[in-house]
Coordinates of N, CA and C and ligand atoms in Angstrom, one line a residue:
M1309 N 10.0 314.9 -29.3 CA 9.7 314.1 -30.6 C 10.8 313.1 -31.1
T1310 N 9.9 312.1 -31.5 CA 11.0 311.1 -32.0 C 11.1 310.9 -33.2
G1311 N 12.1 311.1 -33.9 CA 12.4 310.7 -35.3 C 13.0 309.5 -35.6
V1312 N 12.2 308.7 -37.0 CA 12.7 307.8 -37.5 C 13.7 307.9 -38.8
R1313 N 14.7 307.1 -38.8 CA 15.3 307.6 -40.0 C 16.2 306.0 -40.8
A1314 N 16.4 306.0 -41.6 CA 17.3 304.9 -42.2 C 18.5 304.7 -41.2
A1315 N 19.0 303.6 -41.0 CA 20.1 303.2 -40.1 C 21.2 303.4 -40.9
T1316 N 22.8 303.3 -40.3 CA 23.7 303.6 -41.1 C 24.5 302.6 -40.3
P1317 N 25.8 302.2 -41.0 CA 26.9 301.3 -40.3 C 27.5 301.9 -39.0
A1318 N 27.6 302.7 -39.0 CA 27.8 303.8 -37.7 C 27.1 303.5 -36.4
D1319 N 25.8 303.4 -36.8 CA 24.9 303.1 -35.7 C 25.0 301.9 -34.9
Y1320 N 25.8 300.9 -35.4 CA 26.2 299.4 -34.9 C 26.6 299.6 -33.3
D1321 N 27.6 300.5 -33.3 CA 28.0 300.7 -31.9 C 27.0 300.8 -30.7
R1322 N 26.4 302.2 -31.0 CA 25.6 302.6 -30.1 C 24.4 301.4 -29.9
I1323 N 23.9 300.8 -30.9 CA 23.0 299.7 -30.8 C 23.3 298.7 -29.9
I1324 N 24.7 298.2 -30.3 CA 25.1 296.8 -29.9 C 25.5 297.1 -28.2
A1325 N 25.5 298.3 -27.9 CA 26.0 298.8 -26.3 C 24.6 298.4 -25.6
V1326 N 23.9 298.7 -26.2 CA 22.4 298.9 -25.0 C 21.5 297.8 -25.2
V1327 N 21.5 296.6 -26.1 CA 20.4 295.5 -26.4 C 20.5 294.8 -25.1
D1328 N 21.6 294.4 -24.7 CA 21.5 293.4 -23.6 C 20.3 294.2 -22.4
D1329 N 20.8 295.5 -22.0 CA 19.7 296.2 -20.9 C 18.3 296.1 -21.4
W1330 N 18.1 296.5 -22.9 CA 17.0 296.4 -23.4 C 16.0 295.6 -23.4
W1331 N 16.8 294.3 -23.8 CA 16.2 292.8 -23.7 C 16.1 292.2 -22.1
G1332 N 16.9 292.6 -21.4 CA 17.2 292.3 -20.0 C 17.6 290.9 -19.8
R1333 N 18.3 290.6 -20.7 CA 19.2 289.3 -21.2 C 20.2 289.5 -22.0
P1334 N 21.4 288.6 -22.1 CA 22.4 288.5 -23.1 C 21.8 288.2 -24.5
I1335 N 22.0 289.2 -25.6 CA 21.2 289.1 -26.5 C 22.2 289.6 -27.8
H1336 N 23.3 290.2 -27.4 CA 23.9 290.9 -28.4 C 24.4 289.8 -29.3
G1337 N 24.5 288.3 -29.3 CA 25.2 287.6 -30.0 C 24.4 287.2 -31.2
I1338 N 22.8 287.6 -31.0 CA 22.2 287.5 -32.5 C 22.1 288.9 -33.5
L1339 N 23.2 289.7 -33.0 CA 23.3 290.7 -33.9 C 24.8 291.2 -34.3
P1340 N 25.1 290.3 -35.3 CA 26.5 290.8 -35.5 C 26.4 291.9 -36.2
R1341 N 27.9 292.6 -36.2 CA 28.1 293.7 -37.2 C 27.4 293.6 -38.6
L1342 N 27.8 292.7 -39.3 CA 27.3 292.2 -40.6 C 25.9 293.0 -41.1
F1343 N 25.1 292.9 -39.8 CA 23.6 293.4 -40.4 C 23.5 294.9 -40.4
L1344 N 24.2 295.5 -39.8 CA 24.5 297.3 -40.1 C 25.1 297.4 -41.2
D1345 N 26.3 296.8 -41.4 CA 27.1 296.9 -42.4 C 26.4 296.5 -44.2
H1346 N 25.5 295.6 -44.2 CA 24.9 295.0 -45.1 C 23.7 295.4 -45.3
F1347 N 23.0 295.6 -44.1 CA 21.3 295.9 -44.4 C 20.9 297.0 -43.8
H1348 N 21.9 298.1 -43.3 CA 21.6 299.4 -43.2 C 20.4 300.4 -43.9
R1349 N 20.3 299.9 -45.3 CA 19.5 300.9 -45.9 C 17.9 300.2 -45.7
T1350 N 17.9 299.2 -45.3 CA 16.7 298.8 -44.7 C 16.3 298.6 -43.4
S1351 N 17.3 299.0 -42.7 CA 16.9 298.9 -41.0 C 17.1 300.3 -40.8
L1352 N 16.1 300.4 -39.4 CA 15.6 301.9 -39.0 C 16.1 302.1 -37.6
V1353 N 16.3 303.5 -37.2 CA 17.0 303.8 -36.0 C 15.7 304.9 -35.7
A1354 N 15.7 305.1 -34.7 CA 14.4 305.8 -33.9 C 15.2 306.7 -32.8
E1355 N 15.4 307.9 -32.7 CA 15.9 309.0 -32.0 C 15.0 310.2 -31.6
S1356 N 15.4 310.2 -30.1 CA 14.8 311.4 -29.5 C 16.1 312.2 -28.9
G1357 N 16.2 313.6 -29.9 CA 17.5 314.1 -29.8 C 18.7 313.2 -29.7
D1358 N 19.6 313.2 -28.9 CA 20.6 312.4 -29.1 C 20.4 310.8 -28.4
E1359 N 19.2 310.5 -27.8 CA 19.0 309.6 -27.4 C 18.4 308.4 -28.3
L1360 N 18.9 307.4 -28.1 CA 18.4 305.8 -29.0 C 17.2 305.4 -28.5
A1361 N 16.2 305.7 -29.2 CA 14.7 305.4 -28.8 C 14.5 304.1 -29.2
G1362 N 14.8 303.7 -30.3 CA 14.4 302.4 -30.7 C 15.4 302.0 -31.9
C1363 N 15.1 300.8 -32.5 CA 15.7 300.4 -33.9 C 15.1 299.1 -34.4
L1364 N 15.2 298.6 -35.7 CA 14.9 298.1 -36.4 C 15.7 297.5 -37.5
V1365 N 16.2 296.2 -37.4 CA 17.1 295.6 -38.3 C 16.5 294.9 -39.1
G1366 N 16.2 294.8 -40.4 CA 15.4 294.1 -41.3 C 15.9 294.0 -42.8
F1367 N 15.7 293.2 -43.7 CA 15.9 293.0 -45.0 C 15.0 292.8 -46.3
L1368 N 15.3 293.0 -47.1 CA 14.2 292.5 -48.4 C 15.1 291.0 -48.8
S1369 N 14.3 290.1 -48.6 CA 14.7 288.7 -48.8 C 15.8 288.7 -50.4
P1370 N 16.6 288.5 -50.5 CA 17.5 288.2 -51.8 C 17.1 287.1 -52.3
S1371 N 16.5 286.1 -51.8 CA 16.2 284.8 -52.4 C 14.7 284.6 -52.6
Q1372 N 13.8 285.4 -51.8 CA 12.4 284.9 -52.0 C 11.8 286.5 -52.6
P1373 N 11.6 286.8 -53.6 CA 11.4 288.1 -54.2 C 9.9 288.8 -53.6
D1374 N 9.1 288.0 -53.2 CA 8.1 288.3 -52.4 C 8.1 288.6 -50.7
A1375 N 9.3 288.5 -50.2 CA 9.3 288.7 -49.0 C 10.4 289.5 -48.1
A1376 N 10.0 290.1 -47.2 CA 10.9 291.0 -46.4 C 10.8 290.2 -44.8
Y1377 N 12.1 290.5 -44.0 CA 12.4 289.7 -42.7 C 12.6 291.0 -42.0
V1378 N 12.1 290.9 -40.7 CA 12.5 291.8 -39.8 C 13.5 290.7 -38.7
H1379 N 14.8 290.8 -38.7 CA 15.6 290.3 -37.6 C 15.6 290.8 -36.3
F1380 N 15.3 291.9 -36.0 CA 15.6 292.5 -34.6 C 14.8 293.7 -34.7
V1381 N 13.9 293.9 -33.2 CA 13.4 295.0 -32.9 C 13.5 295.3 -31.8
G1382 N 13.9 296.6 -31.1 CA 14.0 296.8 -29.8 C 13.6 298.2 -29.5
V1383 N 12.9 298.7 -28.6 CA 12.5 300.0 -28.0 C 13.3 300.0 -26.8
N1384 N 13.8 301.2 -26.4 CA 14.4 301.6 -25.1 C 13.2 301.7 -24.2
P1385 N 13.4 300.9 -23.0 CA 12.4 300.9 -21.9 C 11.5 302.1 -21.5
D1386 N 12.2 303.3 -21.8 CA 11.8 304.5 -21.1 C 10.9 305.1 -22.7
F1387 N 10.9 304.2 -23.7 CA 9.9 304.9 -24.8 C 8.7 303.7 -25.1
R1388 N 8.8 302.7 -24.3 CA 7.9 301.6 -24.4 C 6.5 301.8 -24.3
G1389 N 5.4 301.3 -25.1 CA 4.0 301.6 -24.9 C 3.6 303.0 -25.4
T1390 N 4.3 303.5 -26.5 CA 4.0 304.5 -27.0 C 3.7 304.5 -28.7
G1391 N 3.7 303.4 -28.9 CA 3.7 303.0 -30.5 C 4.8 303.1 -31.1
L1392 N 5.9 303.1 -30.7 CA 7.3 303.6 -31.4 C 7.5 302.2 -32.0
A1393 N 7.3 300.7 -31.5 CA 7.6 299.6 -32.4 C 6.7 299.6 -33.4
R1394 N 5.5 299.9 -33.2 CA 4.3 299.9 -34.3 C 4.7 301.3 -35.5
R1395 N 5.4 302.0 -35.3 CA 5.7 303.2 -36.2 C 7.1 302.4 -37.0
L1396 N 7.9 301.8 -36.4 CA 9.2 301.3 -36.8 C 8.6 300.0 -37.8
Y1397 N 7.9 299.3 -37.3 CA 7.4 298.2 -38.3 C 6.3 298.8 -39.3
E1398 N 5.7 299.9 -39.2 CA 4.6 300.3 -40.3 C 5.9 300.9 -41.5
T1399 N 7.0 301.9 -41.0 CA 8.0 302.1 -41.9 C 8.8 301.2 -42.7
F1400 N 8.8 300.1 -42.1 CA 9.4 299.1 -42.7 C 8.2 298.3 -43.9
F1401 N 7.4 298.5 -43.0 CA 6.2 297.7 -44.0 C 6.1 298.6 -45.6
A1402 N 6.3 299.5 -45.3 CA 6.1 300.7 -46.6 C 7.2 300.7 -47.2
L1403 N 8.4 300.5 -46.8 CA 9.6 300.6 -47.7 C 9.7 298.9 -48.5
A1404 N 9.0 298.0 -47.8 CA 9.1 296.7 -48.4 C 7.9 296.7 -49.4
A1405 N 7.0 297.2 -49.1 CA 5.8 297.3 -50.3 C 6.5 298.0 -51.5
A1406 N 6.8 299.3 -51.1 CA 7.7 299.8 -52.4 C 8.6 298.9 -53.2
D1407 N 9.3 298.0 -52.5 CA 10.1 297.2 -53.5 C 9.0 296.0 -53.9
G1408 N 8.0 296.0 -53.8 CA 7.1 294.7 -54.5 C 6.7 293.7 -53.4
R1409 N 7.4 293.6 -52.0 CA 7.4 292.6 -51.0 C 5.8 292.5 -50.6
T1410 N 5.4 291.5 -50.5 CA 3.9 291.2 -50.1 C 3.8 290.3 -48.9
V1411 N 4.7 289.8 -48.2 CA 4.8 289.2 -47.0 C 6.0 289.7 -46.0
V1412 N 5.8 289.9 -44.9 CA 6.8 290.2 -43.8 C 7.1 289.0 -42.8
H1413 N 8.1 288.3 -42.9 CA 8.4 287.4 -41.8 C 9.2 287.9 -40.6
A1414 N 9.0 287.1 -39.0 CA 9.9 287.3 -38.0 C 9.8 286.4 -37.5
L1415 N 10.5 286.1 -36.4 CA 10.4 285.1 -35.3 C 11.1 285.2 -34.0
T1416 N 10.7 284.8 -33.0 CA 11.0 284.9 -31.9 C 11.1 283.7 -30.9
S1417 N 11.7 284.1 -29.6 CA 11.5 282.8 -28.9 C 10.5 282.4 -28.1
P1418 N 10.0 281.1 -27.7 CA 8.6 280.9 -26.9 C 8.6 281.6 -25.8
R1419 N 9.8 281.9 -25.1 CA 9.3 282.4 -23.7 C 9.4 284.2 -24.2
N1420 N 9.6 284.7 -24.8 CA 9.5 285.9 -25.3 C 8.0 286.6 -25.5
T1421 N 7.0 286.6 -24.8 CA 5.7 286.5 -24.4 C 5.4 288.2 -25.0
G1422 N 6.3 288.9 -24.7 CA 6.0 290.4 -25.0 C 6.3 290.6 -26.3
S1423 N 7.0 289.9 -26.8 CA 7.3 289.7 -28.6 C 6.2 289.0 -29.5
I1424 N 5.7 288.1 -28.8 CA 4.3 287.5 -29.3 C 3.1 288.4 -29.1
A1425 N 3.0 289.0 -28.1 CA 1.6 289.9 -27.9 C 1.9 291.2 -28.7
F1426 N 3.2 291.9 -29.0 CA 3.3 292.8 -29.9 C 3.3 292.4 -31.2
H1427 N 3.7 291.0 -32.1 CA 3.4 290.7 -33.1 C 2.1 290.6 -33.5
E1428 N 1.4 289.9 -32.7 CA -0.4 289.5 -32.8 C -0.8 290.9 -32.9
A1429 N -0.5 291.7 -32.1 CA -1.4 293.3 -32.1 C -1.1 294.1 -33.5
M1430 N 0.3 293.3 -34.2 CA 0.5 294.1 -35.3 C 0.1 293.1 -36.7
G1431 N -0.7 292.2 -36.3 CA -1.5 291.6 -37.5 C -0.7 290.2 -38.1
F1432 N 0.3 290.1 -37.3 CA 1.1 289.0 -37.7 C 0.2 287.5 -37.3
T1433 N 0.5 286.4 -38.2 CA 0.1 285.1 -37.5 C 1.0 284.4 -37.3
V1434 N 0.9 283.8 -36.0 CA 1.7 282.9 -35.0 C 1.6 281.4 -35.3
V1435 N 2.8 281.1 -35.5 CA 3.1 279.5 -35.9 C 4.5 279.0 -34.9
H1436 N 4.1 277.9 -34.2 CA 5.1 277.2 -33.4 C 5.8 276.6 -34.5
G1437 N 7.1 276.7 -34.3 CA 8.4 276.1 -35.2 C 9.5 275.1 -34.3
Q1438 N 8.7 274.1 -34.1 CA 9.7 273.2 -33.1 C 11.1 272.5 -33.9
G1439 N 11.9 273.2 -33.5 CA 13.2 272.5 -34.0 C 13.6 273.2 -35.2
H1440 N 13.3 274.6 -35.2 CA 13.2 275.4 -36.5 C 14.8 275.8 -36.7
D1441 N 15.6 275.9 -35.7 CA 17.0 276.5 -35.9 C 17.9 275.0 -35.6
G1442 N 17.4 274.1 -35.8 CA 18.2 272.8 -35.4 C 17.5 272.1 -34.1
P1443 N 18.1 271.1 -33.8 CA 17.6 270.1 -32.5 C 17.5 270.9 -31.3
G1444 N 16.3 270.9 -30.8 CA 16.1 271.5 -29.3 C 15.8 272.9 -29.2
S1445 N 15.5 273.7 -30.7 CA 15.4 275.1 -30.6 C 14.0 275.3 -31.2
D1446 N 13.2 275.7 -29.9 CA 11.9 276.1 -30.4 C 11.8 277.9 -30.8
R1447 N 11.1 278.0 -32.0 CA 11.0 279.4 -32.2 C 9.4 279.5 -32.4
V1448 N 8.9 280.9 -32.3 CA 7.9 281.2 -32.8 C 7.9 282.0 -33.9
L1449 N 7.1 281.6 -35.0 CA 7.4 282.1 -36.5 C 6.2 283.0 -36.5
F1450 N 6.4 284.3 -37.3 CA 5.5 285.4 -37.3 C 5.6 285.6 -39.0
R1451 N 4.1 285.6 -39.4 CA 4.0 285.9 -40.7 C 3.1 286.9 -41.1
R1452 N 2.9 288.0 -41.9 CA 2.1 289.2 -42.0 C 1.9 289.3 -43.5
S1453 N 0.8 289.2 -44.2 CA 0.6 289.9 -45.7 C 0.7 291.5 -45.7
L1454 N 1.1 292.1 -46.5 CA 1.4 293.1 -46.9 C 0.3 293.7 -48.4
A1455 N -0.4 292.3 -48.6 CA -1.4 292.8 -49.9 C -2.7 293.1 -49.1
P1456 N -3.1 294.1 -50.0 CA -4.5 294.7 -49.2 C -5.5 293.4 -48.9
G1457 N -6.1 293.8 -48.0 CA -7.0 292.6 -47.5 C -6.7 291.2 -47.3
G1458 N -4.8 291.2 -47.1 CA -4.0 290.2 -47.2 C -4.1 289.2 -45.9
Ligands
COA1440 C1 8.3 294.2 -28.0 C2 8.7 295.6 -28.1 C3 9.2 295.8 -29.3 C4 7.4 296.7 -28.1 O1 7.7 297.9 -28.3 P1 6.8 299.0 -27.8 O2 7.1 300.3 -28.6 O3 6.3 299.2 -26.1 O4 5.4 298.6 -28.8 P2 4.4 299.6 -29.2 O5 3.7 300.6 -28.1 O6 4.4 300.0 -30.4 O7 2.8 298.7 -28.9 C5 2.2 298.4 -30.3 C6 1.3 297.3 -30.0 O8 2.0 296.3 -29.5 C7 1.3 295.7 -28.3 N1 2.4 295.7 -27.3 C8 3.4 295.6 -27.1 N2 4.2 295.4 -26.6 C9 3.4 294.6 -25.5 C10 3.6 293.7 -24.6 N3 4.7 293.6 -24.0 N4 2.6 292.8 -24.2 C11 1.3 292.9 -24.6 N5 0.9 293.9 -25.8 C12 2.2 294.5 -26.1 C13 0.9 297.4 -27.6 O9 -0.3 296.9 -26.8 C14 0.4 297.9 -29.2 O10 -1.1 297.3 -29.6 P3 -1.9 298.3 -30.2 O11 -1.5 299.2 -31.1 O12 -3.3 297.4 -30.8 O13 -2.6 299.4 -29.0 C15 9.3 296.2 -26.5 O14 8.6 296.0 -25.7 C16 10.5 295.9 -26.8 O15 11.9 295.9 -26.9 N6 11.0 294.4 -26.1 C17 12.2 294.0 -25.7 C18 12.8 293.4 -27.0 C19 12.0 292.3 -27.8 O16 11.6 291.4 -27.2 N7 11.7 292.6 -29.1 C20 11.1 291.6 -29.9 C21 11.8 290.4 -30.4 S1 12.9 290.7 -31.8

């Protein structure tokens, strides 16, 4: 049985130790410790016994009162295809909606076709963001309304 709970700052070390393996490429640079120190209350950890099964790092935008943002989601390869990322997102949607947020944003790299397919399956709209993070940076931007019928 895989349980999902709010993250704590102490979860950082076990998350950062596995993310490069989970992504299959060096990715740890996009998750500095500050995310767990300052956004753990809106981030989630999934565990099966002592094993880390997945995590979601997200926050409620301090500057856009209607918006929440998912910075990072990853599922242990041994637990993929079981609906765990969907469960993490739905838990995050519920906590964001409880705070009055009506839209969730996320982004990925155009080469991350698995992430794009996952976000489409989760009902996000997909927009190409050329130069989004500066010259030469291509991103795929995701947006999903939390409003009923939205
Ligand atoms: C992307 C990722 C989080 C999906 O996790 P998962 O737990 O296997 O996903 P789920 O089982 O919850 O799938 C939810 C839906 O997305 C779809 N989906 C998930 N991964 C998919 C893929 N690679 N290709 C096509 N569809 C996919 C599923 O078919 C499912 O659709 P359904 O609910 O309509 O049947 C996981 O593959 C992963 O950790 N990848 C590496 C890290 C990464 O790229 N993270 C995202 C960018 S920050």
